[in-house]
mmCIF file of C-alpha atoms in Angstrom:
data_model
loop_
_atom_site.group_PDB
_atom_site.id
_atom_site.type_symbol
_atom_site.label_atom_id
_atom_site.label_comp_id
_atom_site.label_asym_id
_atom_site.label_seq_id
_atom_site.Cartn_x
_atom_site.Cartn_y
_atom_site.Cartn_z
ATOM 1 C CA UNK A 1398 -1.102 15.924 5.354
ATOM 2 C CA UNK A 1399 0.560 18.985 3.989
ATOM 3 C CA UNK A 1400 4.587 19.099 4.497
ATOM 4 C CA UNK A 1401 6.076 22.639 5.800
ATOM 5 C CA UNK A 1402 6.552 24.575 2.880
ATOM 6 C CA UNK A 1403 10.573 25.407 2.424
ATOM 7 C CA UNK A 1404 11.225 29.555 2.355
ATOM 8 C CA UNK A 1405 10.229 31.518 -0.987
ATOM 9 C CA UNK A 1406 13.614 32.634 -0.623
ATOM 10 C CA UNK A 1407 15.364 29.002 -0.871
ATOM 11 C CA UNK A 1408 15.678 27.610 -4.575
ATOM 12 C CA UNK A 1409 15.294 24.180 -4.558
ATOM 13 C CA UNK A 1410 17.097 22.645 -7.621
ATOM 14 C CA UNK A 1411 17.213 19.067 -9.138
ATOM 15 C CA UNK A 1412 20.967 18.579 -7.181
ATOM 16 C CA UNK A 1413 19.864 19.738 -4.188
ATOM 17 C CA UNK A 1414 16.578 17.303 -4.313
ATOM 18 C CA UNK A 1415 18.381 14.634 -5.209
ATOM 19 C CA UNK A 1416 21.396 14.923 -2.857
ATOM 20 C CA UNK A 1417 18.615 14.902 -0.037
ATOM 21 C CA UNK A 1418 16.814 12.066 -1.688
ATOM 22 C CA UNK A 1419 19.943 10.011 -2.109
ATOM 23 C CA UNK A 1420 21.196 10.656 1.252
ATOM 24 C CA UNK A 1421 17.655 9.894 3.086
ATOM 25 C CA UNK A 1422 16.911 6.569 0.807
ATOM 26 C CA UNK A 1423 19.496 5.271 -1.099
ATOM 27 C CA UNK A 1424 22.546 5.778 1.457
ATOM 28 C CA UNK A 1425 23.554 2.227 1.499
ATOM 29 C CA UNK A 1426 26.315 1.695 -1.482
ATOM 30 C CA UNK A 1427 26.709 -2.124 -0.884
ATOM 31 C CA UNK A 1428 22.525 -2.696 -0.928
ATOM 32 C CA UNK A 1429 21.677 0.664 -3.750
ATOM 33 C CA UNK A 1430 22.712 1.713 -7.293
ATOM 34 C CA UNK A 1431 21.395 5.318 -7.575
ATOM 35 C CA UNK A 1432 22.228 6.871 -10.829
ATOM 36 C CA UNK A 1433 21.384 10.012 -11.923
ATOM 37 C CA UNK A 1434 20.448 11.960 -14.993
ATOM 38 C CA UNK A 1435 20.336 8.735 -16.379
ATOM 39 C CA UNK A 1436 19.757 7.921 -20.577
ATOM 40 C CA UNK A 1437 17.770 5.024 -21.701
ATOM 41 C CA UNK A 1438 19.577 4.034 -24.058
ATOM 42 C CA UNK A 1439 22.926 4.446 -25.491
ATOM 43 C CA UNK A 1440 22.804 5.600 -29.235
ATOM 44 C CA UNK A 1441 22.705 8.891 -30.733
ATOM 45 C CA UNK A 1442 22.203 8.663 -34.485
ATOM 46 C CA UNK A 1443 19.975 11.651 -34.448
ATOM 47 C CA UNK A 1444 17.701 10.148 -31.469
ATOM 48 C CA UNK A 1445 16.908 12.155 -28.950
ATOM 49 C CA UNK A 1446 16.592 9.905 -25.821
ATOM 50 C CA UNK A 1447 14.596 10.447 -22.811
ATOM 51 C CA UNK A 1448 16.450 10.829 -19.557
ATOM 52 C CA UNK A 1449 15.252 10.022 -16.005
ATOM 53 C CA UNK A 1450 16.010 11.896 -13.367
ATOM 54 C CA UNK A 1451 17.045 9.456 -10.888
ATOM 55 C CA UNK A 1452 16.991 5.633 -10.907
ATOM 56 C CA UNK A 1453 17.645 3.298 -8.155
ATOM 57 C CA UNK A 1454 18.169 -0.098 -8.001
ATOM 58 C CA UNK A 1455 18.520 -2.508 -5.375
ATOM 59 C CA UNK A 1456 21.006 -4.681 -5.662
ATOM 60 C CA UNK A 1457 19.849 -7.486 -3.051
ATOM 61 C CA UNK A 1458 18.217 -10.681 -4.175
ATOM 62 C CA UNK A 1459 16.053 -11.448 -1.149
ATOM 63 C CA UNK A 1460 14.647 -7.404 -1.617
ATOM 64 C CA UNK A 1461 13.320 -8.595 -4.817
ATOM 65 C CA UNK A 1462 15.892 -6.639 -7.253
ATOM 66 C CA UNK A 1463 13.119 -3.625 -6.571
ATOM 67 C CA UNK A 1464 13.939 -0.732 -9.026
ATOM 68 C CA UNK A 1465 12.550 2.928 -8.534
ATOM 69 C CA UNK A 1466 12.472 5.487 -10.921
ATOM 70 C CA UNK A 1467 12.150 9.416 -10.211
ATOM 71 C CA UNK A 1468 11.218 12.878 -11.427
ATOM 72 C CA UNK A 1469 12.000 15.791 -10.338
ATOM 73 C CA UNK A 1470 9.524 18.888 -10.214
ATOM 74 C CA UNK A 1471 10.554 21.699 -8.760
ATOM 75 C CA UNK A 1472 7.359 23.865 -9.778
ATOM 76 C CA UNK A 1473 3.642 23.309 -10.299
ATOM 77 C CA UNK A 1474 3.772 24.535 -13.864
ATOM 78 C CA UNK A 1475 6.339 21.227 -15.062
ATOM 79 C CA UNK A 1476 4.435 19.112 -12.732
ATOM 80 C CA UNK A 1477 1.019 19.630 -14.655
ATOM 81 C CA UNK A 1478 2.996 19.903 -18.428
ATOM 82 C CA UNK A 1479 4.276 16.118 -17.094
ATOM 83 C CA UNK A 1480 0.743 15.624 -16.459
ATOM 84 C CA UNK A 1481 -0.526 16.615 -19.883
ATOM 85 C CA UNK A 1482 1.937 14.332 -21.336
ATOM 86 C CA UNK A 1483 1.319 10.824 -20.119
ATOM 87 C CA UNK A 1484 4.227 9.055 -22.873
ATOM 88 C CA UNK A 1485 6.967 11.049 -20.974
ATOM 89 C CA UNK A 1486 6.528 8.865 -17.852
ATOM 90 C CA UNK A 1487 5.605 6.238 -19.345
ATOM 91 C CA UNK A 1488 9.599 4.946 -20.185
ATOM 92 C CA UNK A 1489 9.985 5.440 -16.112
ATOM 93 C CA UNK A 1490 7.374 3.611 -15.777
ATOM 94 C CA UNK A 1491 8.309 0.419 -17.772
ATOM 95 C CA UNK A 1492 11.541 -0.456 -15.933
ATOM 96 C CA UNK A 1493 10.709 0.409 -12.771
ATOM 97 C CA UNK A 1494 8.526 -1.339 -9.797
ATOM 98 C CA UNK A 1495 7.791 2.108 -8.286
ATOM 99 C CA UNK A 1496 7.453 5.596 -9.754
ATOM 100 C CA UNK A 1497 7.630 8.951 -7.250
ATOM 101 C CA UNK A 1498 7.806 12.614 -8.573
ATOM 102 C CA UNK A 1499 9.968 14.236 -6.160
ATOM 103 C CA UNK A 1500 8.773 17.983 -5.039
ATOM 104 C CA UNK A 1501 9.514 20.719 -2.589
ATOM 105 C CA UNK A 1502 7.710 20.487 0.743
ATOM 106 C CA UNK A 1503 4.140 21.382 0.303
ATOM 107 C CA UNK A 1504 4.360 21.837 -4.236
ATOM 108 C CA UNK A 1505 1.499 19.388 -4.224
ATOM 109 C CA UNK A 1506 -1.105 18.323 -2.768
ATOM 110 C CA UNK A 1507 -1.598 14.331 -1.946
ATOM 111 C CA UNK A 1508 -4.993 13.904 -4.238
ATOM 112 C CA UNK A 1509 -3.050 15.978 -6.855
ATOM 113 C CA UNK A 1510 -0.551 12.549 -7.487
ATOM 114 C CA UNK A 1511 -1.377 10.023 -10.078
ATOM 115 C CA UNK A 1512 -2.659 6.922 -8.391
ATOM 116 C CA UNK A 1513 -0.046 5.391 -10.030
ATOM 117 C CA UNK A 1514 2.489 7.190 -8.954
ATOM 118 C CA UNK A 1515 4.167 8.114 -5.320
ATOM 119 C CA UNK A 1516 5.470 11.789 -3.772
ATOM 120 C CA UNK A 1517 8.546 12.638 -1.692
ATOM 121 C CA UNK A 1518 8.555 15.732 -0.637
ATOM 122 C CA UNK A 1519 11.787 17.310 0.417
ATOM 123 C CA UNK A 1520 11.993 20.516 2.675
ATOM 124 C CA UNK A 1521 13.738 22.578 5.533
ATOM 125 C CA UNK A 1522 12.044 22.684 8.825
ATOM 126 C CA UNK A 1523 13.294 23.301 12.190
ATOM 127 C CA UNK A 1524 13.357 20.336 14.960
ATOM 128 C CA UNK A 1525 9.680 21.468 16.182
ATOM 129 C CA UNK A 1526 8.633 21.514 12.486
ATOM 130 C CA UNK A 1527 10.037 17.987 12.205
ATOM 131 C CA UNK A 1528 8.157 17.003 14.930
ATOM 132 C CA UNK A 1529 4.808 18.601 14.096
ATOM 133 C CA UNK A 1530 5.273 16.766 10.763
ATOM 134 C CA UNK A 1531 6.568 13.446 12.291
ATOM 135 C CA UNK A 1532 2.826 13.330 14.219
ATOM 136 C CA UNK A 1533 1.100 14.050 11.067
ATOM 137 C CA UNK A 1534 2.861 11.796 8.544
ATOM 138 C CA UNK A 1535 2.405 8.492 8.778
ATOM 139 C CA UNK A 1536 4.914 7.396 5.692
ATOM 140 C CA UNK A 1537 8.463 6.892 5.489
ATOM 141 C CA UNK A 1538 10.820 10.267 6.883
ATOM 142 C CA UNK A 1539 14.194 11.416 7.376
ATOM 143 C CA UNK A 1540 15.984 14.326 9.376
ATOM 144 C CA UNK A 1541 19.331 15.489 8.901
ATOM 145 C CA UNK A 1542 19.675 17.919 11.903
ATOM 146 C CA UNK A 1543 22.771 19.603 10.768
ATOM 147 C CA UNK A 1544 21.266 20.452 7.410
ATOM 148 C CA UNK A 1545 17.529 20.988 8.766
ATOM 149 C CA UNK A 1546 16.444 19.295 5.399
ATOM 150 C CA UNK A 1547 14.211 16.759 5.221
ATOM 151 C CA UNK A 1548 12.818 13.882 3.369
ATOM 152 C CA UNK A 1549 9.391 12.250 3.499
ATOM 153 C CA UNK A 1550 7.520 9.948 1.733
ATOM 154 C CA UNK A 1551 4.045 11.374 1.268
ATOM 155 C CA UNK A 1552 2.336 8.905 -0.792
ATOM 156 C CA UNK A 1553 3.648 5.503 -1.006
ATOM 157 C CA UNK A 1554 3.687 4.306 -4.631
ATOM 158 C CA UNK A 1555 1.988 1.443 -6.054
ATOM 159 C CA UNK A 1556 4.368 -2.184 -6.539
ATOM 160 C CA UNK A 1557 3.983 -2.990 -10.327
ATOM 161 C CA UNK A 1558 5.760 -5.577 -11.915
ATOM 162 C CA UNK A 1559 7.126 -4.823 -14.793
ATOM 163 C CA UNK A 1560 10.166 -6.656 -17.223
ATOM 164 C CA UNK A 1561 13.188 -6.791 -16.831
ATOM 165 C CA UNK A 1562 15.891 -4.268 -18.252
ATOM 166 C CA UNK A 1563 16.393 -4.429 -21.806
ATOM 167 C CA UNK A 1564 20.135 -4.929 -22.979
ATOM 168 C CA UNK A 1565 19.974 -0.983 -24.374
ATOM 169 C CA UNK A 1566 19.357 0.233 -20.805
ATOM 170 C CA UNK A 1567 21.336 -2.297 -18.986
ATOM 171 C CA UNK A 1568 24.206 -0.738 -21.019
ATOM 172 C CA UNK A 1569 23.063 3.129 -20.064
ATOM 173 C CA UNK A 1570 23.122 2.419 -16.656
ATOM 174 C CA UNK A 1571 26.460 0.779 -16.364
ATOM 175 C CA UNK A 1572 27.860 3.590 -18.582
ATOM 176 C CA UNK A 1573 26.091 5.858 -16.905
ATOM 177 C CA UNK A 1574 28.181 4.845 -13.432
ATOM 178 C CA UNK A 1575 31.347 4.760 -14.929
ATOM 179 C CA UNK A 1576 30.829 8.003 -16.449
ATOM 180 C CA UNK A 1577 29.920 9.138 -11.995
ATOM 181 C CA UNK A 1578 33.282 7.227 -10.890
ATOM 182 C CA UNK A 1579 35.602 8.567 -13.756
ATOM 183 C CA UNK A 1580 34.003 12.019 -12.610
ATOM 184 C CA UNK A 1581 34.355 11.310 -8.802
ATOM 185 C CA UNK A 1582 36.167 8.718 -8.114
ATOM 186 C CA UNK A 1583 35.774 6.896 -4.451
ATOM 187 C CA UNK A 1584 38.135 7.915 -1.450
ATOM 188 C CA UNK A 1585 40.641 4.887 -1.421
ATOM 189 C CA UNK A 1586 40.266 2.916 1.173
ATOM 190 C CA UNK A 1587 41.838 3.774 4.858
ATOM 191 C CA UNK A 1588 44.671 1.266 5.629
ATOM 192 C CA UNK A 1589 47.620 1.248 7.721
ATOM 193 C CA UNK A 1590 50.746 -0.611 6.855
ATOM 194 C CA UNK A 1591 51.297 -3.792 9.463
ATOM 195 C CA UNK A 1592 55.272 -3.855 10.831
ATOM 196 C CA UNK A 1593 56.602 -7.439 11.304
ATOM 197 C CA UNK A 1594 59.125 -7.891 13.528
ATOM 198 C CA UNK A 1595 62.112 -9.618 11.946
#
């Protein structure tokens, strides 16, 4: 079930991946928290804290609070050094329910992922690309026609149940979005003033 590769010539960077995976998954602001780049905890006393790449959270009881962690690999070479060191994951791991590395269409190959981990492979493919892939993927996808980009999931992760959030992270994330609403804040709202007749 290889994806269409995306052009040599196109540069796929972490923004890029994770504006696509974002958009495609995590559109919904009212049911998703998606935070990015995000610490895991909040000191800095000469601590050098890991940082995932993207962290979602749903926010809806009944959905089961599910929280998904990802990392992005945007060449074969970091994918295998993440491979060679297990403990880097591993922090992704512990607060989240599902763990994906997020790649380029066609980086890796399905029996190359972790079986405890998932893929989402992001590309560009014309609409009879998408098509030819829609046939031959069985998994979650997502087509943005004006873009040509797409998003697919290529090997569901595993449900684990893990704790809760510690305090520490609790406190990175919610510093973590005001630092992404100081930085961009929301439109404000469209409204129209109402005229009363006197």
């Amino acid at each position: 079930m290889a994806a269409v590769s995306s052009p040599p010539n196109e540069a796929w960077n972490a923004t890029s991946l994770l504006d696509t995976l974002e958009r495609a998954l995590h559109a919904s602001k009212t049911e998703w928290l998606f935070l990015r780049e995000l610490r895991v905890g909040t000191g800095h006393r000469g601590q050098v804290l890991q940082r995932l790449d993207a962290f979602a959270l749903n926010c809806l009881p009944h959905h089961g609070m599910r929280r998904i962690c990802y990392e992005i690999k945007t060449s074969k070479a970091d994918f295998k050094a993440e491979l060679k060191n297990p403990l880097k994951k591993r922090v992704g791991m512990r607060y989240s329910n599902e763990f994906y590395f997020v790649t380029p269409g066609g980086l890796l190959a399905a029996e190359e992922v972790p079986v405890e981990c998932g893929l989402v492979e992001i590309g560009r493919a014309t609409f009879e690309e998408w098509k030819i892939l829609m046939k031959r993927q069985a998994g979650f996808f997502y087509y943005h026609s004006d873009l040509a980009r797409y998003c697919m999931v290529t090997v569901p992760a595993c449900w684990r149940e893990t704790p809760g959030p510690t305090w520490q992270f609790t406190a990175a994330m919610l510093r973590n979005q005001r630092k992404e609403l100081e930085e961009r804040p929301p439109f404000p709202p469209k409204q129209q003033k109402i005229q009363f007749e006197v």
